[in-house]
Coordinates of C-alpha atoms and ligand atoms in Angstrom, one line a residue:
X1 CA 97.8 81.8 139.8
X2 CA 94.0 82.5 138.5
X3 CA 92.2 79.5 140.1
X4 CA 89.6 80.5 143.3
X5 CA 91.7 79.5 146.2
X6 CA 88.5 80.9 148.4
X7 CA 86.0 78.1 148.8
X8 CA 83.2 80.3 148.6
X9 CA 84.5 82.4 145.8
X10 CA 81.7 84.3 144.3
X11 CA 82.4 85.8 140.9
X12 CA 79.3 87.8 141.4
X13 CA 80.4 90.1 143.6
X14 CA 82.3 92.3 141.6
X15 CA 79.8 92.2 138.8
X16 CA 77.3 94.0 140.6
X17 CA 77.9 97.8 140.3
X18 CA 79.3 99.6 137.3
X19 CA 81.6 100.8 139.6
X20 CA 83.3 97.6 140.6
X21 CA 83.0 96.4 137.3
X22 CA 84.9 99.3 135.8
X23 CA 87.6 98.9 138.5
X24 CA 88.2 95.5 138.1
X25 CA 88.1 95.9 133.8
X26 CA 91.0 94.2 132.5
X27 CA 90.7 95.1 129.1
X28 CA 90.4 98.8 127.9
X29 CA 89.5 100.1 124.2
X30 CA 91.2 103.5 123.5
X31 CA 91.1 106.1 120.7
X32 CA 94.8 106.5 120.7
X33 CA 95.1 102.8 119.7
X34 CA 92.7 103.3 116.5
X35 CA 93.6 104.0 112.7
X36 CA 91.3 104.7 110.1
X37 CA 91.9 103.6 106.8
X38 CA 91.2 106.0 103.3
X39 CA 91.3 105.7 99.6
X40 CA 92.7 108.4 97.6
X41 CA 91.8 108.7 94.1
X42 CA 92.6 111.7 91.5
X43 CA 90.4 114.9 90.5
X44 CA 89.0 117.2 93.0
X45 CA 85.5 117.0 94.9
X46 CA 84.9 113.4 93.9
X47 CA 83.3 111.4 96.5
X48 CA 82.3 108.2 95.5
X49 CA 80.6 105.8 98.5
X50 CA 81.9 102.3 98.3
X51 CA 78.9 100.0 97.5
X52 CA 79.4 96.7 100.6
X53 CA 81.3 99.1 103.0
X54 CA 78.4 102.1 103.9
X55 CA 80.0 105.1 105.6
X56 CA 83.2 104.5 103.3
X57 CA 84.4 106.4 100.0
X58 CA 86.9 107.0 97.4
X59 CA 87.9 110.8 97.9
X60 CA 89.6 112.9 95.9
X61 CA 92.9 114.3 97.8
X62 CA 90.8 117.7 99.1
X63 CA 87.7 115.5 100.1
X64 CA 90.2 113.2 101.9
X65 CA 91.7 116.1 104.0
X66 CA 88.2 117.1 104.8
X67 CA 86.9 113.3 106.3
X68 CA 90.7 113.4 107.7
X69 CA 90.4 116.2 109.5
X70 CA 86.8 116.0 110.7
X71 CA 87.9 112.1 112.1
X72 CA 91.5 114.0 114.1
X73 CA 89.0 116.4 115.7
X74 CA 87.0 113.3 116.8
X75 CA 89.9 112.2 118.3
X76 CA 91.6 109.5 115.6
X77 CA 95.2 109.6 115.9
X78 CA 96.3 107.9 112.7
X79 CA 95.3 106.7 109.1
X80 CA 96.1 104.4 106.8
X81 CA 96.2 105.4 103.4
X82 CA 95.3 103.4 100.1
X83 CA 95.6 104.8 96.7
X84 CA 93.4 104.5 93.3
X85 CA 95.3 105.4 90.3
X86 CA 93.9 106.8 86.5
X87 CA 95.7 104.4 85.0
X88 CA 97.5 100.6 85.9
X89 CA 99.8 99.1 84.0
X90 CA 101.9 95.7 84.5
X91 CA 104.9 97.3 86.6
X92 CA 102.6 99.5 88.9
X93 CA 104.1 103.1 87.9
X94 CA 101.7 105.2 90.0
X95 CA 102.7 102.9 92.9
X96 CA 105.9 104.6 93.4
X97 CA 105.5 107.7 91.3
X98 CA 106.8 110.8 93.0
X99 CA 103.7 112.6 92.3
X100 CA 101.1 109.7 92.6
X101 CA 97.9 109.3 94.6
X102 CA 98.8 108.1 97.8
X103 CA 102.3 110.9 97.5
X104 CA 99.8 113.6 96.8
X105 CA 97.5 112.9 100.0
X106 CA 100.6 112.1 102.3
X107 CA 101.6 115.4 101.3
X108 CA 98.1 117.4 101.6
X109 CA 97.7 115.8 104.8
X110 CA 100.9 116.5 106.8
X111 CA 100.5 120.2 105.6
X112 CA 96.8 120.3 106.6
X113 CA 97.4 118.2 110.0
X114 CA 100.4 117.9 110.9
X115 CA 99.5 116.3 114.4
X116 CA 97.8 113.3 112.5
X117 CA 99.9 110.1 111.9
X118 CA 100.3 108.8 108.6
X119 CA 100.7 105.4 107.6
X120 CA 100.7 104.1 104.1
X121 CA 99.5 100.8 102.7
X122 CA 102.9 99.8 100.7
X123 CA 101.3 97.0 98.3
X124 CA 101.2 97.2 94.2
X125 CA 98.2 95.5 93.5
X126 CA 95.5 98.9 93.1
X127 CA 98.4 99.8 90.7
X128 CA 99.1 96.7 87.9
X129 CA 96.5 96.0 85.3
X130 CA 96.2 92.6 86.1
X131 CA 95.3 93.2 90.4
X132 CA 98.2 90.9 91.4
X133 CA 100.6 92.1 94.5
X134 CA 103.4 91.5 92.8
X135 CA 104.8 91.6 89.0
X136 CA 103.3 88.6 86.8
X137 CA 104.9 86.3 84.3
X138 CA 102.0 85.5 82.4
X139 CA 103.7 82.5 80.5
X140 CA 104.6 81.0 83.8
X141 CA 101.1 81.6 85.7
X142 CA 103.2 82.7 88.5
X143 CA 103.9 86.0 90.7
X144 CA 107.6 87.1 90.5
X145 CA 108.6 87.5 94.2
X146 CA 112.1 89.3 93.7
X147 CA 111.4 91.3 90.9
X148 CA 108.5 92.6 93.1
X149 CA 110.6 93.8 96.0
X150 CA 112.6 96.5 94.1
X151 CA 109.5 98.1 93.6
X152 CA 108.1 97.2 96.7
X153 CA 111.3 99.2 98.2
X154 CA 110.7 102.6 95.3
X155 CA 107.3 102.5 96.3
X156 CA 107.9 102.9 100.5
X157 CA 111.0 105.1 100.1
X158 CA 108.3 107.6 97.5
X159 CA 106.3 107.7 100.4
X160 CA 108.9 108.5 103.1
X161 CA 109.6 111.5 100.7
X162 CA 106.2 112.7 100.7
X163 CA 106.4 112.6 104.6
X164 CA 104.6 109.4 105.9
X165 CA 105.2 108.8 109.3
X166 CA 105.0 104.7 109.1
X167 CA 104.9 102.5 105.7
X168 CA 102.7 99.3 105.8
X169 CA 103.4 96.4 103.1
X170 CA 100.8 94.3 102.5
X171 CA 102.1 92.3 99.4
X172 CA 103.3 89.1 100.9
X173 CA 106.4 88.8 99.3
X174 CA 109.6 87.1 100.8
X175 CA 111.6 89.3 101.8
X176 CA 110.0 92.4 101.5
X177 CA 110.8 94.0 104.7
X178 CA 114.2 93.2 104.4
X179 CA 113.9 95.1 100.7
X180 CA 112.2 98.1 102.2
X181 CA 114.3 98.9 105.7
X182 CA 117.4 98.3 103.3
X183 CA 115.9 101.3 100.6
X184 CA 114.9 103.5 103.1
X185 CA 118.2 104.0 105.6
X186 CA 119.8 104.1 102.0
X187 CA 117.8 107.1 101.5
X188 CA 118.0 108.8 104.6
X189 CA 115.1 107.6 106.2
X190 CA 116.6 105.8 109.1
X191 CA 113.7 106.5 111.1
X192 CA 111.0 105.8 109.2
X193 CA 109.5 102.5 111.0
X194 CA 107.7 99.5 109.4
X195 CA 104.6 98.1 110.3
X196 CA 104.4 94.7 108.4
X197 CA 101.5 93.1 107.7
X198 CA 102.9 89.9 108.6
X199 CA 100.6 87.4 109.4
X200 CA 98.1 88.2 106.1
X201 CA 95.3 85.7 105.1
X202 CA 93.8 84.8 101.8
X203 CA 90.8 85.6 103.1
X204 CA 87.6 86.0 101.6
X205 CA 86.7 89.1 104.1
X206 CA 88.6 91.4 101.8
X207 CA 85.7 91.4 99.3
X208 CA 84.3 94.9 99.3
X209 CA 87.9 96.4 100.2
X210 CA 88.4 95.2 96.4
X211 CA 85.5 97.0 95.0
X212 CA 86.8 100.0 97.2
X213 CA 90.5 99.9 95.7
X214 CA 89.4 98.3 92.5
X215 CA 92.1 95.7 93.1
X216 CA 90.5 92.3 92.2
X217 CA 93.4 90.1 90.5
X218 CA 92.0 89.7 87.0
X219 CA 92.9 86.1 87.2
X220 CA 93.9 83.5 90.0
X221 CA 93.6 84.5 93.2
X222 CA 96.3 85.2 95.8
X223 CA 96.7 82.0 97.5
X224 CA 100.4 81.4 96.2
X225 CA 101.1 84.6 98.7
X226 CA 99.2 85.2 101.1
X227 CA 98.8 83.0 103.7
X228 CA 96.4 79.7 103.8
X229 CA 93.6 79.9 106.6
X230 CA 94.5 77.1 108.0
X231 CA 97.6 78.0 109.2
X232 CA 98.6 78.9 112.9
X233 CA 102.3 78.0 113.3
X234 CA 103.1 79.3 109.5
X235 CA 102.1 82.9 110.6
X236 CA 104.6 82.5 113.8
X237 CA 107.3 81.7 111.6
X238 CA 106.3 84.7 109.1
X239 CA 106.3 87.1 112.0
X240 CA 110.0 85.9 113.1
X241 CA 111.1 86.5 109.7
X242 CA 109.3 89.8 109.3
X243 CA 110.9 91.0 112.8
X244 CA 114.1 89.6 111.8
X245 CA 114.3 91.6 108.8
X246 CA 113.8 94.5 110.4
X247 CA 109.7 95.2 111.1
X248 CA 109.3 97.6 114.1
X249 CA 105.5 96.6 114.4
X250 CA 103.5 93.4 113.1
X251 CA 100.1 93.2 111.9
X252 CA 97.8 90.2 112.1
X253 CA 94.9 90.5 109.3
X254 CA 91.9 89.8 109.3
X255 CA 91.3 90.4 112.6
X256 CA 87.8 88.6 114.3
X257 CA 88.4 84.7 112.8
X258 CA 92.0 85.2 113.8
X259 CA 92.0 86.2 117.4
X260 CA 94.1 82.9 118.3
X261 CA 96.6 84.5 115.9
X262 CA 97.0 87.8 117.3
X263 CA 97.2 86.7 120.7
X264 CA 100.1 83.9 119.8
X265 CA 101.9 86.8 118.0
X266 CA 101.5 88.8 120.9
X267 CA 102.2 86.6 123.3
X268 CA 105.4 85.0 121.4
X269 CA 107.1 88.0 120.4
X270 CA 105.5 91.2 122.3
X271 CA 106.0 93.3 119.3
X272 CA 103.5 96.3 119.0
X273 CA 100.8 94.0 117.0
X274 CA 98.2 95.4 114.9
X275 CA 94.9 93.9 114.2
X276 CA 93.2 94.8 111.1
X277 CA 89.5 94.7 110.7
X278 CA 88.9 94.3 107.6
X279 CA 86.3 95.7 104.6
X280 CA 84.1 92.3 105.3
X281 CA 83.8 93.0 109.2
X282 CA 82.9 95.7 109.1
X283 CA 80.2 95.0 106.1
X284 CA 78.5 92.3 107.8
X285 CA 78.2 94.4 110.9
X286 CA 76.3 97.3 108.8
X287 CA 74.5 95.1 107.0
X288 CA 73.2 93.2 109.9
X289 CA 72.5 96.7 112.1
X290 CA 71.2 97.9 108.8
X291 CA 68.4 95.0 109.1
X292 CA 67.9 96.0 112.8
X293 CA 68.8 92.6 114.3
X294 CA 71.7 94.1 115.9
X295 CA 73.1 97.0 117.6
X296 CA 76.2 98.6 115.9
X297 CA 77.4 100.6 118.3
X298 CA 77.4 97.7 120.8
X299 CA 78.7 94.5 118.2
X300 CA 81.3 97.2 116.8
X301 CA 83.1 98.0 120.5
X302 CA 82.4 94.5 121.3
X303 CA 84.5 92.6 118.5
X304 CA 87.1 95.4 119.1
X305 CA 87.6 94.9 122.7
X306 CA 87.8 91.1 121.5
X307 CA 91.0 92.2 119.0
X308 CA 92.6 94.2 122.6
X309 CA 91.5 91.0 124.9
X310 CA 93.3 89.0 122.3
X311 CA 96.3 91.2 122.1
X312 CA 95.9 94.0 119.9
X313 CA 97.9 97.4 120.7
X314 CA 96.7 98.7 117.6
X315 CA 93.4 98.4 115.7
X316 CA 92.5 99.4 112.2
X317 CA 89.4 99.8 112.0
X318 CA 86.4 101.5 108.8
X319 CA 84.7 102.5 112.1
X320 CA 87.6 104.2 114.0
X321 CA 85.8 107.6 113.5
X322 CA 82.3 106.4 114.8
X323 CA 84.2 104.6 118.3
X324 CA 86.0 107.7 119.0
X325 CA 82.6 109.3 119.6
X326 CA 81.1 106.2 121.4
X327 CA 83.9 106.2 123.5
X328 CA 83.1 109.6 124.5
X329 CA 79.6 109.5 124.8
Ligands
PBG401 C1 96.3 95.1 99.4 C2 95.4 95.0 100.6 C3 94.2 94.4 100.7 C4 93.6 94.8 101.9 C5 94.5 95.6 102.5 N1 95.6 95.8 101.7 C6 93.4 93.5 99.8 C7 94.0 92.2 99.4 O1 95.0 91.7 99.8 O2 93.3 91.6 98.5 C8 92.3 94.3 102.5 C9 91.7 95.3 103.5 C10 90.2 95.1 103.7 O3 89.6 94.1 103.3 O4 89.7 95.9 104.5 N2 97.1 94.0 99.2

């Protein structure tokens, strides 16, 4: 029961020391929870900076290692890894070519750091020409949904060969985890776990991550997979399915204009649930402390403990790097 059976309850009281108001904290943010996300593209010492999302760039895989293994010392635990390719074309080749992008820095980074957790973003829309998720039938307008999953399922086992530790997909499709936990025990990878991104938006906060993974669809938009905003019970019924077939961990995305989400997924199913804040979160907030009208340090840990309040276990986050430090400091 959480009603004030004392008459003369005063809520006060245990605000008025930092002392008593750590004790009685019932919502903590921790490092170990956070997972910073990277974008691997070809050559060597490339560094580009990522125009809406400051502090972010495309690395080359020896750049990446570097930022990788200057954010483990700072104590993040985990990454999640994107990949640019040379070239697209309209099967997304480099998505699930044994020595593409994302393979390459999976493999540079469990040699370098073998104590850092590697997950990898199992989608193939940075890969195809045309920036869709899935393979396109032009005539038809339409987005092939099982066609996609066989190389949804090449793509995840090609990173379970280069050593990730998780695979993420964040296509959408029907059926996809089903597809993927069915390729990878065939290959021997039994253990490798799946963190869906199960309850995904069409959302219009992905905008800069597009300019960072140069995956804008060339035409349409991705309403016809991923998820309409204005859907609560949908996304409970596309977590049951993604558990069902399989997913050890769920993800809610975004994260801030979908905390009722999180916490219903958390609540309903008690799954390890991720919350991702995405490229546009994390824009607006250095944009706005950019102006000076507010205080990044204190918005960023704020709408994080928001994501844990609601439910979160585990928070991706551009920023994961910078609140390891606050949290120390
Ligand atoms: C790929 C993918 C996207 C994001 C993560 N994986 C973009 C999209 O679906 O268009 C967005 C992440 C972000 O905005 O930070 N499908």
């Amino acid at each position: 029961m959480n009603q004030p059976a004392f008459p003369d309850y005063r809520p006060r009281r245990m605000r008025q020391s930092p002392l008593l108001r750590r004790m009685v904290a019932e919502t903590e943010l921790n490092a170990r929870q956070l997972v910073l996300p990277f974008f691997a593209r070809p050559g060597s010492k490339v560094r580009r900076p990522i125009g809406a999302m400051p502090g972010v760039s495309q690395l080359s895989v020896d750049e990446l290692v570097k930022d990788a293994t200057a954010a483990h010392a700072a104590g993040v635990p985990a990454v999640l890894l994107f990949g640019i390719p040379d070239t697209k074309d309209e099967k997304a080749s480099g998505a699930y070519a044994r020595n593409g992008i994302v393979q390459q820095a999976v493999r540079a980074l469990k040699r370098e750091l073998p104590g850092l957790l590697v997950i990898t973003d199992v989608c193939l829309c940075e890969y195809m020409s045309h920036g869709h998720c899935g393979i396109v039938h032009r005539a038809a307008g339409k987005v092939l949904n099982d066609p996609t999953l066989k190389l949804l399922a090449r793509a995840a086992v090609s990173h379970a060969e280069a050593g990730a530790d998780v695979v993420a997909p964040s296509d959408m499709m029907d059926g996809r985890v089903r597809a993927i936990r069915t390729a990878l025990d065939g290959a021997g990878f039994q253990d490798t776990p799946i963190l869906s991104y199960a309850a995904k938006y069409a959302s219009a906060f992905y905008g800069p991550f597009r300019e960072a993974a140069e995956s804008a669809p060339q035409f349409g938009d991705r309403r016809s997979y991923q998820m309409n905003p204005a859907n609560a019970e949908e996304a409970l019924r596309e977590v049951a399915l993604d558990i069902a077939e399989g997913a050890d961990m769920v993800m809610v995305k975004p994260a801030l204009a979908y905390l009722d989400i999180l916490h219903r997924v958390k609540t309903t199913f008690g799954y390890p649930t991720a919350a991702y804040a995405v490229s546009a979160e994390h824009a607006m907030i250095k944009a706005a402390a950019e102006k000076g009208w507010i205080d990044e340090r204190a918005v960023t840990l704020e709408a994080l403990l928001g994501m844990r309040r609601a439910g979160a276990d585990i928070i991706i986050t551009y920023a994961a790097k910078d609140v390891c430090g606050w949290l120390k400091g």
